[in-house]
XYZ file of N, CA and C in Angstrom:
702
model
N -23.459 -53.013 -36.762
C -23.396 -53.338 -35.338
C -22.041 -52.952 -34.734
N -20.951 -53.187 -35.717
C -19.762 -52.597 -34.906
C -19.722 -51.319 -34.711
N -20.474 -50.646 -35.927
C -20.369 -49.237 -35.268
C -21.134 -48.501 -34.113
N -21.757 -49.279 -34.255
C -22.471 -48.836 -32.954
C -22.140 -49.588 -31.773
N -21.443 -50.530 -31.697
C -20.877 -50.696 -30.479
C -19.509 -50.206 -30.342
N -18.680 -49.341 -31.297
C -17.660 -48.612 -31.337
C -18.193 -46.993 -31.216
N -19.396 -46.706 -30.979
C -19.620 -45.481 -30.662
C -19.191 -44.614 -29.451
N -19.509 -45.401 -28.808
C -19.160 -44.810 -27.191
C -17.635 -44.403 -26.949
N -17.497 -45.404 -27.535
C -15.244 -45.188 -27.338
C -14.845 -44.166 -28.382
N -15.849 -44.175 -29.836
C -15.009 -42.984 -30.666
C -15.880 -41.527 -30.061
N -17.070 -41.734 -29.071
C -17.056 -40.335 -28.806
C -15.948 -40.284 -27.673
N -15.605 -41.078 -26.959
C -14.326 -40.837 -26.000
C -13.306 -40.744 -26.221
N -13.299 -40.829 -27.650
C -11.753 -40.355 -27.893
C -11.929 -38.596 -28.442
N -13.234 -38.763 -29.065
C -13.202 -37.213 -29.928
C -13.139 -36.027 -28.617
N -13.506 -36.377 -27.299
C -13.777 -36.144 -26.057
C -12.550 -35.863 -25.558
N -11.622 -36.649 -25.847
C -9.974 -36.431 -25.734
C -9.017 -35.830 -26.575
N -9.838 -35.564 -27.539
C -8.679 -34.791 -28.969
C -8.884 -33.105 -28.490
N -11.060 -32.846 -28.150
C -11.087 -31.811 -27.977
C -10.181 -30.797 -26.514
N -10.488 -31.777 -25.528
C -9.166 -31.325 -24.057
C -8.061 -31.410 -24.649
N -7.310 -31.913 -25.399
C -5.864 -32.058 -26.126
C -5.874 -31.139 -26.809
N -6.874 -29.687 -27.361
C -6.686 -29.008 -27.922
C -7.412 -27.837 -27.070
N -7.382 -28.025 -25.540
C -7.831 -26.504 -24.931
C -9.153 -26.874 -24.957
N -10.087 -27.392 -25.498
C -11.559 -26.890 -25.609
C -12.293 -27.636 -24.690
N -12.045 -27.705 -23.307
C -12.374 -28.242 -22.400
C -14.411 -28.478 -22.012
N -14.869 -27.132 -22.481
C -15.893 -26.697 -22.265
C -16.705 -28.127 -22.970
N -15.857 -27.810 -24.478
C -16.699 -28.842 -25.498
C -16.545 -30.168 -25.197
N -15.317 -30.573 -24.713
C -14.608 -31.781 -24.725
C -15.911 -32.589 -23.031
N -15.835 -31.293 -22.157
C -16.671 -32.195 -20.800
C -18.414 -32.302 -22.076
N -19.029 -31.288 -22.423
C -19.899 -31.463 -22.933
C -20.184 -32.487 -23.729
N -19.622 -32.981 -24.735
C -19.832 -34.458 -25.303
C -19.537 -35.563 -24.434
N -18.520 -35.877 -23.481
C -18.551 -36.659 -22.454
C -19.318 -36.682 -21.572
N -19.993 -35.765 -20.945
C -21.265 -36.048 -20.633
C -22.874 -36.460 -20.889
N -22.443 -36.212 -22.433
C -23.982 -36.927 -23.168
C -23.389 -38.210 -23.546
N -22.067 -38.911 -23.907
C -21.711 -40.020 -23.714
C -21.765 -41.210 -22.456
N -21.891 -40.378 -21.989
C -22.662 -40.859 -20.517
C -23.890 -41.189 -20.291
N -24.476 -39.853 -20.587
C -25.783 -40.493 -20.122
C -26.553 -41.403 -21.558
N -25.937 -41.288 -22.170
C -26.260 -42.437 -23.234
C -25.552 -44.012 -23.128
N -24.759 -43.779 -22.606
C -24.344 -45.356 -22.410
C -23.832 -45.022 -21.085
N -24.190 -45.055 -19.795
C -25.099 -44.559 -18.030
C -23.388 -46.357 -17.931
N -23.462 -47.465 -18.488
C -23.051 -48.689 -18.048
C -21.067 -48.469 -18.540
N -21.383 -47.535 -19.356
C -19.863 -47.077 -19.741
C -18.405 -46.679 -19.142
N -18.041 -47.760 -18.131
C -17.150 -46.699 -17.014
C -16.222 -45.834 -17.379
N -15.715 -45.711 -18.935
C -14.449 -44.965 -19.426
C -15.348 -43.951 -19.658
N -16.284 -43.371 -19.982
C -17.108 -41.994 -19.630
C -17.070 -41.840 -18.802
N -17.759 -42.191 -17.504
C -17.478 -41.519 -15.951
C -16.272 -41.216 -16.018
N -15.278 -41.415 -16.283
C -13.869 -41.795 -15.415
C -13.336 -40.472 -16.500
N -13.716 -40.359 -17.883
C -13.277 -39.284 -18.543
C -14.323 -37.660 -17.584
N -15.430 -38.045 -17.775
C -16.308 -36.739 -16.944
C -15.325 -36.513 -15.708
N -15.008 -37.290 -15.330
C -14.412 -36.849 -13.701
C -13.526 -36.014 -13.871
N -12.145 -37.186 -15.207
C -11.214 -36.134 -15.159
C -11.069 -34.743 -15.787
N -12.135 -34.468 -16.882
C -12.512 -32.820 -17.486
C -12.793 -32.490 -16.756
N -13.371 -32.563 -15.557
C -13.976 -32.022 -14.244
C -12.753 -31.248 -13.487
N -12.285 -32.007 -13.252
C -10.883 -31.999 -12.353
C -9.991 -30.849 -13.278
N -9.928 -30.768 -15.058
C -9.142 -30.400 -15.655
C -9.663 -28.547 -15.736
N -11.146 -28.674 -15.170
C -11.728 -27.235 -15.558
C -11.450 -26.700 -14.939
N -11.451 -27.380 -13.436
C -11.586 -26.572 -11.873
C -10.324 -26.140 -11.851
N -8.881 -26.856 -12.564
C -7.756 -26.520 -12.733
C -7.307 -25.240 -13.562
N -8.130 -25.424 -14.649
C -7.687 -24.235 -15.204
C -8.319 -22.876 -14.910
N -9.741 -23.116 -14.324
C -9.998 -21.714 -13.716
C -9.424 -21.421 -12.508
N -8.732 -22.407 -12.248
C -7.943 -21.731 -10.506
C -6.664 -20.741 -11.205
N -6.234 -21.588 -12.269
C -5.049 -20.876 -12.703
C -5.074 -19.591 -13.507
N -6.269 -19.317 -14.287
C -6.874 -17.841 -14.654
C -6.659 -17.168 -14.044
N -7.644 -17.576 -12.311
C -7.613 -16.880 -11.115
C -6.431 -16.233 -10.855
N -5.241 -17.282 -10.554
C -4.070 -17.082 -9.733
C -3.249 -15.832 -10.672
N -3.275 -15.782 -11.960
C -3.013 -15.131 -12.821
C -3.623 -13.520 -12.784
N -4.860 -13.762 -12.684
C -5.301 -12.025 -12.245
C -5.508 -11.839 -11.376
N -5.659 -12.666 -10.233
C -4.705 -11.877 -8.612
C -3.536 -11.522 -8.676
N -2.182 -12.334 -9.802
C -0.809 -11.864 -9.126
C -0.421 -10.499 -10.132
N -1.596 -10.564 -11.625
C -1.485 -8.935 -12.180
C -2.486 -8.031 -11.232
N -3.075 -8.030 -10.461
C -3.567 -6.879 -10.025
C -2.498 -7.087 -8.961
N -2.010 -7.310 -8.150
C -0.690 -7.355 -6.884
C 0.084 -6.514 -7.132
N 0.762 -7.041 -8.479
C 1.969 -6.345 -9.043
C 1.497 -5.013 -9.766
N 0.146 -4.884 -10.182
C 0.013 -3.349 -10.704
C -0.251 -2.167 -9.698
N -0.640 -2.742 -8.212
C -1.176 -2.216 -7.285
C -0.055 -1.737 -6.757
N 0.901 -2.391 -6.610
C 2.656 -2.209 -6.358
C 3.182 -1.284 -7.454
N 2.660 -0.913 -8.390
C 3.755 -0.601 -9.123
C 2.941 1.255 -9.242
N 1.667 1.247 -8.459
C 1.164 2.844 -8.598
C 1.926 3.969 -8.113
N 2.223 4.756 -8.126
C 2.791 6.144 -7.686
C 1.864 7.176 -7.705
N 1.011 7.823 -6.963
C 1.013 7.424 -5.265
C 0.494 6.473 -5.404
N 0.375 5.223 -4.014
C -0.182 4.099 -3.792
C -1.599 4.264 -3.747
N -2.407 3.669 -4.442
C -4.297 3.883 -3.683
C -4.345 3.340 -2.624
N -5.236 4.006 -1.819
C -5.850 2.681 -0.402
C -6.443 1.731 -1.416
N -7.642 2.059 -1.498
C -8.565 0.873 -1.989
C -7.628 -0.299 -3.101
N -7.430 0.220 -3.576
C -6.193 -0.786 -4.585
C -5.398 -1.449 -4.077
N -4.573 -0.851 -3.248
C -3.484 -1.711 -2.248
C -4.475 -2.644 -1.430
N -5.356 -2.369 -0.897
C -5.789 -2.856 0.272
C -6.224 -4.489 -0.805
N -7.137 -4.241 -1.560
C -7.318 -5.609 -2.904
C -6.109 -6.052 -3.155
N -4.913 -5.460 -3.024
C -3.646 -6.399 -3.719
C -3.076 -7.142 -2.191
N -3.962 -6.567 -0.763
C -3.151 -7.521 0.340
C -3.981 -8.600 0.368
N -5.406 -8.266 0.079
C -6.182 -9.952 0.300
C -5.511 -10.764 -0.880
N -5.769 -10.218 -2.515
C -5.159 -11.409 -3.109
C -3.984 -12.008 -2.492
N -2.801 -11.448 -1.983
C -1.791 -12.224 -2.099
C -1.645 -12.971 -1.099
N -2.704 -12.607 -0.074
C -2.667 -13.934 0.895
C -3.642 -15.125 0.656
N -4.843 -14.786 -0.244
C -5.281 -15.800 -0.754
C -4.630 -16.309 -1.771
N -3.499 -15.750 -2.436
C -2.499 -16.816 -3.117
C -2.184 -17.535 -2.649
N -1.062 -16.925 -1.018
C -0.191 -17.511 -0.671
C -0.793 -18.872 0.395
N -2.434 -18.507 0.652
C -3.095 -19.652 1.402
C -3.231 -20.741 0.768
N -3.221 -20.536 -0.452
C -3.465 -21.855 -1.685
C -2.077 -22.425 -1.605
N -1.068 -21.883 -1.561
C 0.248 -22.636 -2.051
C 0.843 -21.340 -1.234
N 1.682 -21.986 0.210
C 2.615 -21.073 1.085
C 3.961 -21.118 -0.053
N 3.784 -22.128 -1.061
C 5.101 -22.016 -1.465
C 5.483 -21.567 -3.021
N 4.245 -20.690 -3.379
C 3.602 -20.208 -4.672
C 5.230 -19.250 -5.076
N 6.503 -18.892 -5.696
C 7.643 -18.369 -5.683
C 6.369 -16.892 -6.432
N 6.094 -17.275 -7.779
C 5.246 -15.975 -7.927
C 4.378 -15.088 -7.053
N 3.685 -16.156 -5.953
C 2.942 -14.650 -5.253
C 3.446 -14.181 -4.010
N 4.720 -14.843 -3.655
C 5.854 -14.520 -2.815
C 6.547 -13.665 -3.347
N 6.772 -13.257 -4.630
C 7.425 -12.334 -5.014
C 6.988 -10.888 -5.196
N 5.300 -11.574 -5.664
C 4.381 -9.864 -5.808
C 4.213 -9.254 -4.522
N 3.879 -10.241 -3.604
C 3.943 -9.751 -1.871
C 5.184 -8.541 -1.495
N 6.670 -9.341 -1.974
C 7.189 -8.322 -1.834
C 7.825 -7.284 -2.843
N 6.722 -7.323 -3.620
C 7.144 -5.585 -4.500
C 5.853 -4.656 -4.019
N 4.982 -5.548 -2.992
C 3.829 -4.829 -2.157
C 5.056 -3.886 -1.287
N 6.222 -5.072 -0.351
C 6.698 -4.329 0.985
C 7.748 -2.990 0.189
N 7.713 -3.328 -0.797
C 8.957 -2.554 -1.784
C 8.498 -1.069 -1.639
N 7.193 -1.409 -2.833
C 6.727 -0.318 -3.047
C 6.041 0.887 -1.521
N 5.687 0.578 -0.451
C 5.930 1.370 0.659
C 7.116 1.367 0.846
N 8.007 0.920 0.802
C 9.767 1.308 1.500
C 10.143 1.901 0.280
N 9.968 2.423 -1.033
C 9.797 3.552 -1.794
C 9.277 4.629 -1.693
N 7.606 4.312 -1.709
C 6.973 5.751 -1.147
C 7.280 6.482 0.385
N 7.966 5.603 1.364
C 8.375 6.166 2.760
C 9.323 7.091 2.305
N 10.230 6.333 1.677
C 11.248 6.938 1.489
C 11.686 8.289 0.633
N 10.553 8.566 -0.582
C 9.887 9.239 -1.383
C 8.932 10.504 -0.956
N 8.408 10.043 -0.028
C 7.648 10.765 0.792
C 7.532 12.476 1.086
N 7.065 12.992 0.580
C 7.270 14.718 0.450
C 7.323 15.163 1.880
N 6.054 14.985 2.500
C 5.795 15.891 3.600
C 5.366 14.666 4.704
N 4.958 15.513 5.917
C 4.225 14.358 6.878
C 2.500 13.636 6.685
N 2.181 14.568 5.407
C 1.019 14.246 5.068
C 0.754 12.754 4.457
N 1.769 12.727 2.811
C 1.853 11.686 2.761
C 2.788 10.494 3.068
N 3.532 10.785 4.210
C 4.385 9.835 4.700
C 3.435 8.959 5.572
N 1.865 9.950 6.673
C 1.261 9.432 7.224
C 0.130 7.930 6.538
N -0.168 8.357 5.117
C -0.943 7.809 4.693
C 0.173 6.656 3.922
N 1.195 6.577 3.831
C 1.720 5.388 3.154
C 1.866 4.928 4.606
N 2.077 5.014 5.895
C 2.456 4.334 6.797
C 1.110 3.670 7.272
N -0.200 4.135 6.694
C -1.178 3.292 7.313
C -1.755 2.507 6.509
N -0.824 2.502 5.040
C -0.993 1.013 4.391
C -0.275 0.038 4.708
N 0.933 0.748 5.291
C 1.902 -0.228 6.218
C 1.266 -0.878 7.301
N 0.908 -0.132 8.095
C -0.148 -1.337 8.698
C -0.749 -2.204 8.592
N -1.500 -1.811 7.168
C -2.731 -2.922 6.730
C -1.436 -4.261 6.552
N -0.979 -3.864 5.812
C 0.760 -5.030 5.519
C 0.612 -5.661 6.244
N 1.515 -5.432 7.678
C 1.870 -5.594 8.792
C 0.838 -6.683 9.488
N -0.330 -6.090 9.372
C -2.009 -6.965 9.501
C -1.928 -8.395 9.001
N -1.418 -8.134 7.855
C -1.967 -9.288 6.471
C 0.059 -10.557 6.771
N 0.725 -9.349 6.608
C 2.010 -9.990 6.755
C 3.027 -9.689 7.647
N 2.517 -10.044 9.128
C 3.823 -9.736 10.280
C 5.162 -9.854 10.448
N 5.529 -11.019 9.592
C 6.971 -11.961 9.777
C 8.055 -10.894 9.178
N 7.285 -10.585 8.071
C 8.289 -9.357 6.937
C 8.401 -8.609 6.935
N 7.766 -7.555 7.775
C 7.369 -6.392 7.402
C 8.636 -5.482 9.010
N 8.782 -6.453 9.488
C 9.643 -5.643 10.697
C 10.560 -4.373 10.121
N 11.648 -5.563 9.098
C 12.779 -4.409 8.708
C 11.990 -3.216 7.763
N 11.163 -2.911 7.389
C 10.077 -2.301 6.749
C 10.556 -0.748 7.970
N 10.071 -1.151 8.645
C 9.686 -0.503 10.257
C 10.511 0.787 10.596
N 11.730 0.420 10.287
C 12.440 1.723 10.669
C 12.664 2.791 9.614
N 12.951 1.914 8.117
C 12.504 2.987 7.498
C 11.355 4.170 7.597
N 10.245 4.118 8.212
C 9.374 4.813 8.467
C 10.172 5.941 9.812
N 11.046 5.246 10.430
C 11.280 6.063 11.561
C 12.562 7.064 10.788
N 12.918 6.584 9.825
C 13.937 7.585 8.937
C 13.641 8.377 8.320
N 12.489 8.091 7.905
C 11.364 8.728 6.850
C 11.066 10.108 7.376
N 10.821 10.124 8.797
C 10.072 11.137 9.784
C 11.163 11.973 10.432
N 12.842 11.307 10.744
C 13.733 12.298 10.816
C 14.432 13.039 9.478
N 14.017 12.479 8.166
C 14.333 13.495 7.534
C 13.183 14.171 7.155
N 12.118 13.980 6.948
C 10.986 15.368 7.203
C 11.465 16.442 8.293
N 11.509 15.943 9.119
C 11.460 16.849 10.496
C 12.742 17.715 9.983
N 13.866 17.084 9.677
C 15.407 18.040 9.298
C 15.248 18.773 8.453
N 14.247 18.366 7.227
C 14.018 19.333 5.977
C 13.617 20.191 6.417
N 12.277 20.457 7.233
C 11.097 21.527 7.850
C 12.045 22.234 8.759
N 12.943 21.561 9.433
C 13.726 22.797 10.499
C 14.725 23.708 9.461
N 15.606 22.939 8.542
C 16.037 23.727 7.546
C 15.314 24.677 6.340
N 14.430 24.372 6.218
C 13.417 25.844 5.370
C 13.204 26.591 6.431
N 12.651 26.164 7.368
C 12.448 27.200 8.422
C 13.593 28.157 8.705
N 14.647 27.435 9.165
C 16.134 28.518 9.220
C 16.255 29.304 8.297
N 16.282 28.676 6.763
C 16.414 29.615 5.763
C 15.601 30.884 5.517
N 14.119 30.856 5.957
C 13.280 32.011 5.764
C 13.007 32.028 7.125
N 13.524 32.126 8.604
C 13.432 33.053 9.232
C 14.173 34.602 9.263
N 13.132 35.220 10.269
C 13.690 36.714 10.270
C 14.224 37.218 11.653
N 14.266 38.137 11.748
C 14.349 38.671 13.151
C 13.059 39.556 13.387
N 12.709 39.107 15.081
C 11.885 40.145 15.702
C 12.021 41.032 16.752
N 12.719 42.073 16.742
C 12.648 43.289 17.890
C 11.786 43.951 18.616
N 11.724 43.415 19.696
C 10.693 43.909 20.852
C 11.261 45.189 21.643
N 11.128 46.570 21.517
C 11.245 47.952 22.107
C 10.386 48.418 22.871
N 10.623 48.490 24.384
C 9.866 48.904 25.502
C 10.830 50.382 25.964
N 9.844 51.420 26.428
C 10.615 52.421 26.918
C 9.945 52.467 27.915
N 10.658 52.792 29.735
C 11.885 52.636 29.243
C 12.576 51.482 29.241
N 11.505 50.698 29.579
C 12.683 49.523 29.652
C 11.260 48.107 29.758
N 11.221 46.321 29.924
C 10.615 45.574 29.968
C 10.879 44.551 29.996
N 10.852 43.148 30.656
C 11.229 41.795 30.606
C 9.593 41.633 30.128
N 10.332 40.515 29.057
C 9.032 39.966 27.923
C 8.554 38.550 28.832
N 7.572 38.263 29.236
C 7.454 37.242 29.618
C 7.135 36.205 29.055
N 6.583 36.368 28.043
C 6.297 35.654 26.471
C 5.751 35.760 25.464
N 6.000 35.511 23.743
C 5.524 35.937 22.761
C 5.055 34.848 22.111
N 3.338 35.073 21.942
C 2.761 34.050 21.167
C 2.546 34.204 19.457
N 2.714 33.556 18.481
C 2.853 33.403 17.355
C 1.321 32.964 17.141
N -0.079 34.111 16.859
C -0.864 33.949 16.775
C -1.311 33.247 15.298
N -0.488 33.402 14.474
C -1.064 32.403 13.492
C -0.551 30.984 13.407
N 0.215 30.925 13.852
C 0.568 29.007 14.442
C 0.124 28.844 15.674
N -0.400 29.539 16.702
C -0.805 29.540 17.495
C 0.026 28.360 18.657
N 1.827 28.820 19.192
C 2.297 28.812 19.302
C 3.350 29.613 20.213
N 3.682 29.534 21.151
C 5.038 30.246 21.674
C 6.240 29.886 21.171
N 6.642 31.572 21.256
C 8.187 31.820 20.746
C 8.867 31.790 21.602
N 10.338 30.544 21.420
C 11.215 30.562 22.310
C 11.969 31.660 22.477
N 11.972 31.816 24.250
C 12.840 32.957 24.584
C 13.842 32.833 25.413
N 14.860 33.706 25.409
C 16.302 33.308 25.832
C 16.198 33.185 27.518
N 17.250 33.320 28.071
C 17.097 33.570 29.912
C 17.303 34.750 30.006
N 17.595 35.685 29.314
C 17.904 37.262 29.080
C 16.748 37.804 28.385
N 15.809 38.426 29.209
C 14.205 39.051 28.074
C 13.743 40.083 28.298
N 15.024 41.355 29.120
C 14.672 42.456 29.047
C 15.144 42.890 28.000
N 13.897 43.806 26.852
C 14.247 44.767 26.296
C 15.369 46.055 26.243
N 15.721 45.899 24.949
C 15.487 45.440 23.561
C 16.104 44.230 23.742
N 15.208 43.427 22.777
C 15.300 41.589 22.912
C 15.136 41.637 20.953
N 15.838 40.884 20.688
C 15.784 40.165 19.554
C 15.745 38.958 19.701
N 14.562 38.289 18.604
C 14.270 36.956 18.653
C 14.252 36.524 16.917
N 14.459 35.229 17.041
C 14.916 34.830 15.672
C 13.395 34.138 15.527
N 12.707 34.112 14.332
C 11.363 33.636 14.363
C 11.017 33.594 12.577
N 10.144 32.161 12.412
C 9.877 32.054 11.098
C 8.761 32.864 10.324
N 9.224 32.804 8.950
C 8.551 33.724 7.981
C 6.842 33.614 8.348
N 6.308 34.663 8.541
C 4.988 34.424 8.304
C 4.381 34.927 10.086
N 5.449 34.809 11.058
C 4.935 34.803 12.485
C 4.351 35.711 12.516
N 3.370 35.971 13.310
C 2.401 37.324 13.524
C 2.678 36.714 15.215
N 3.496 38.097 16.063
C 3.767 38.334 17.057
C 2.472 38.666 18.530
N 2.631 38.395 19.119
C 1.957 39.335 20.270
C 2.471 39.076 21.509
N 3.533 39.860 22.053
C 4.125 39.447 23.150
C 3.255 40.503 24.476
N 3.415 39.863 25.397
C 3.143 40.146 26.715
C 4.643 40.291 27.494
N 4.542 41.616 28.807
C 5.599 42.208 28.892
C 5.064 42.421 31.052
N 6.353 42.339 31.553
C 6.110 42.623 33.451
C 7.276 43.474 33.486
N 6.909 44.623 34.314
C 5.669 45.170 33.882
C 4.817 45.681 32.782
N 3.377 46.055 32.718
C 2.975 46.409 31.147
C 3.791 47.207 30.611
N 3.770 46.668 29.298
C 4.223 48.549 28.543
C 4.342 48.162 27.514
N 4.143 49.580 26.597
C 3.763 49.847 25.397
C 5.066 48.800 24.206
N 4.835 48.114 23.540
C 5.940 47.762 22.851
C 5.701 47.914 21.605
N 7.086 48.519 20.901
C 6.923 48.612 19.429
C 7.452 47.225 18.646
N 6.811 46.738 17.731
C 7.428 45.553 17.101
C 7.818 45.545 15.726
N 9.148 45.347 15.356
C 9.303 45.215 14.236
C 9.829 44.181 13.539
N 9.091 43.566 12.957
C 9.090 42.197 12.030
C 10.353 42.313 10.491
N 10.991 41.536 10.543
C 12.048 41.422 9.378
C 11.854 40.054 8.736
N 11.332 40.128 7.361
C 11.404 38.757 6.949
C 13.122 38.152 6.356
């Protein structure tokens, strides 16, 4: 008889050795057939509640764990993905909605703002400077407060593109000589494969030399008409 009226409490303790050793799954599972076998038992309820409480805990914290590794791996790509980045801005605001004061997913957030103020800065051409700046947005979307000083880097980003492209350009331009006999003011020369006008001086009677980049294919127009010879120098 004692053992069986010591049953209920030694499955509530074996119920407590198994959560004391991680095995939560097992530990709610016997506490719940301790229950419904002795339904009048309040230290079963009161154990079910708290494995309850202890599961929902540890799968939040799984969770929080492979949201803040996909954050930080999404941050750490070279080039950035859209689709990837864009998954590492919801997690980290559904981190940071759980706990504004989470120091870990405050930190992956910003190796998110990092890693664009790398690739801006990194940035080859205007191609992909454009496409890291419109993950900056999504940012910006998700996280306004931070992302300001972010901001001008992008505007630095775009004056040294622009300085690089004018300096290759200088380096491989040529000269173009426009020869009218006997004589011609050029009224303007379009650069049919950039499809483009070539700047011209306030002085554009022939012979005119114009400084123009590698690759220009010329066609100038001349008042009055006349025949012009062109010769291209790379």
């Amino acid at each position: 008889m004692r053992l069986r009226d010591g049953l209920a409490h030694s499955a509530i303790e074996a119920a407590r050795a198994l959560a004391q050793e991680q095995n939560v799954e097992a530990a709610l599972e016997l506490a719940n057939q301790t229950r419904q076998r002795y339904p009048e038992d309040a230290e079963a309820y009161a154990l079910v509640a708290q494995l309850k409480r202890q599961q929902a805990a540890d799968a939040a914290a799984v969770m929080r764990r492979q949201k803040l590794e996909s954050v930080l791996s999404a941050a750490a790509q070279r080039p950035l993905d859209v689709a990837t980045f864009q998954t590492a801005l919801t997690d980290a605001a559904i981190l940071l909605k759980a706990n504004v004061r989470d120091v870990d997913a405050q930190t992956a957030r910003q190796r998110l703002l990092d890693a664009l103020r790398e690739s801006a800065e990194g940035a080859a051409d205007t191609a992909a400077l454009d496409q890291v700046e419109g993950l900056f947005q999504r940012y910006r979307k998700a996280f306004a407060d931070d992302a300001v000083p972010v901001a001008a880097t992008f505007q630095s980003a775009r004056s040294r593109l622009a300085e690089e492209s004018r300096v290759r350009l200088a380096a491989t331009a040529g000269d173009l000589v426009l020869l009218a006999l006997p004589w011609g003011e050029v009224d303007s020369v379009t650069d049919v494969q950039r499809k483009s006008n070539v700047e011209l001086p306030n002085d554009r009677v022939t012979p005119l030399r114009l400084r123009v980049p590698a690759g220009c294919i010329a066609s100038p127009s001349s008042i009055p008409p006349v025949h012009a010879a062109v010769r291209r120098r790379r």
